[in-house]
Amino acid sequence: MPRNPADGTRLQILTWLKEPGHAAHGVTAEAVAARFGMSHPVALTHLRLLTAVGLLRTGQVAGRPHYRRDEVRIAEVAALFEEGWRRTPPRDDHGSAQ
């Protein structure tokens, strides 16, 4: 599996987890695999990476790991990107700062 999938799977997972039922209780890796038509190991890899970078939190429900969004961390990351875009100087056609 590529480290940076071009198909946006991780963004799709984050978006899906924002839906009301999933946001409150989280979802299992099995649910992610079923929803996105991927194997359990691939779903688990996506979820573990999103957890490792702090965008998801894990908890136990009935003894099984459930994943849900960490809204505070997602807001922090979004703010960092916004700040970075404001600071980036415009570039010319050759990639040089103007």
Short mmCIF file of C-alpha atoms in Angstrom, two decimals:
data_model
loop_
_atom_site.label_atom_id
_atom_site.label_comp_id
_atom_site.label_asym_id
_atom_site.label_seq_id
_atom_site.Cartn_x
_atom_site.Cartn_y
_atom_site.Cartn_z
CA MET A 1 0.00 0.00 0.00
CA PRO A 2 1.40 3.43 -0.88
CA ARG A 3 2.29 5.71 2.00
CA ASN A 4 0.38 8.59 0.40
CA PRO A 5 -2.54 7.16 -1.55
CA ALA A 6 -3.57 9.45 -4.37
CA ASP A 7 -7.17 8.26 -4.19
CA GLY A 8 -7.87 10.15 -0.94
CA THR A 9 -8.89 7.10 1.09
CA ARG A 10 -7.77 8.57 4.41
CA LEU A 11 -9.66 11.79 3.77
CA GLN A 12 -12.73 9.73 2.89
CA ILE A 13 -12.38 7.81 6.15
CA LEU A 14 -12.08 11.06 8.13
CA THR A 15 -15.12 12.49 6.35
CA TRP A 16 -17.18 9.34 6.99
CA LEU A 17 -16.24 9.40 10.67
CA LYS A 18 -17.70 12.89 10.92
CA GLU A 19 -21.23 11.53 10.36
CA PRO A 20 -23.33 11.71 13.55
CA GLY A 21 -23.52 8.02 14.49
CA HIS A 22 -19.85 7.40 13.82
CA ALA A 23 -18.71 10.61 15.48
CA ALA A 24 -20.19 9.67 18.84
CA HIS A 25 -19.17 6.05 19.11
CA GLY A 26 -16.44 5.54 16.55
CA VAL A 27 -16.10 2.58 14.21
CA THR A 28 -14.15 -0.66 14.06
CA ALA A 29 -11.56 -1.54 11.44
CA GLU A 30 -14.04 -4.12 10.16
CA ALA A 31 -16.63 -1.40 9.55
CA VAL A 32 -14.10 0.72 7.67
CA ALA A 33 -13.07 -2.29 5.56
CA ALA A 34 -16.70 -3.05 4.69
CA ARG A 35 -17.61 0.58 3.95
CA PHE A 36 -14.65 1.22 1.66
CA GLY A 37 -14.33 -2.22 0.08
CA MET A 38 -10.86 -2.99 1.38
CA SER A 39 -9.34 -5.80 3.37
CA HIS A 40 -9.21 -5.61 7.15
CA PRO A 41 -5.38 -5.29 7.20
CA VAL A 42 -5.50 -2.34 4.78
CA ALA A 43 -8.24 -0.63 6.80
CA LEU A 44 -6.24 -1.19 9.98
CA THR A 45 -3.14 0.32 8.36
CA HIS A 46 -5.07 3.47 7.40
CA LEU A 47 -6.59 3.74 10.88
CA ARG A 48 -3.27 3.20 12.64
CA LEU A 49 -1.58 5.86 10.52
CA LEU A 50 -4.37 8.37 11.18
CA THR A 51 -4.10 7.53 14.89
CA ALA A 52 -0.30 7.87 14.87
CA VAL A 53 -0.50 11.38 13.42
CA GLY A 54 -3.13 12.31 16.01
CA LEU A 55 -6.19 12.67 13.78
CA LEU A 56 -8.01 9.71 15.33
CA ARG A 57 -8.46 8.51 18.90
CA THR A 58 -9.10 4.97 19.96
CA GLY A 59 -11.33 3.58 22.64
CA GLN A 60 -12.75 0.23 23.61
CA VAL A 61 -16.41 -0.64 23.10
CA ALA A 62 -17.39 -4.17 24.15
CA GLY A 63 -13.71 -5.07 24.25
CA ARG A 64 -13.07 -4.04 20.63
CA PRO A 65 -11.08 -1.02 19.45
CA HIS A 66 -13.17 1.77 17.97
CA TYR A 67 -11.72 4.75 16.13
CA ARG A 68 -13.12 8.27 16.12
CA ARG A 69 -11.96 11.67 15.02
CA ASP A 70 -9.95 13.91 17.32
CA GLU A 71 -11.67 17.17 16.45
CA VAL A 72 -9.29 19.30 18.52
CA ARG A 73 -6.21 17.91 16.77
CA ILE A 74 -7.85 18.16 13.34
CA ALA A 75 -8.62 21.84 14.03
CA GLU A 76 -5.00 22.42 15.13
CA VAL A 77 -3.62 20.83 11.97
CA ALA A 78 -6.05 22.80 9.79
CA ALA A 79 -4.95 26.03 11.51
CA LEU A 80 -1.28 25.18 10.88
CA PHE A 81 -1.98 24.68 7.19
CA GLU A 82 -3.97 27.91 7.01
CA GLU A 83 -1.14 29.82 8.69
CA GLY A 84 1.43 28.25 6.39
CA TRP A 85 -0.54 29.21 3.28
CA ARG A 86 -0.75 32.81 4.46
CA ARG A 87 3.02 32.95 5.05
CA THR A 88 4.08 31.33 1.80
CA PRO A 89 5.32 34.02 -0.61
CA PRO A 90 3.94 33.96 -4.14
CA ARG A 91 6.09 32.09 -6.64
CA ASP A 92 6.77 32.74 -10.30
CA ASP A 93 6.44 30.13 -13.05
CA HIS A 94 9.89 28.77 -12.21
CA GLY A 95 9.20 28.16 -8.52
CA SER A 96 11.19 31.16 -7.28
CA ALA A 97 9.81 33.44 -4.61
CA GLN A 98 8.76 36.84 -5.91
#
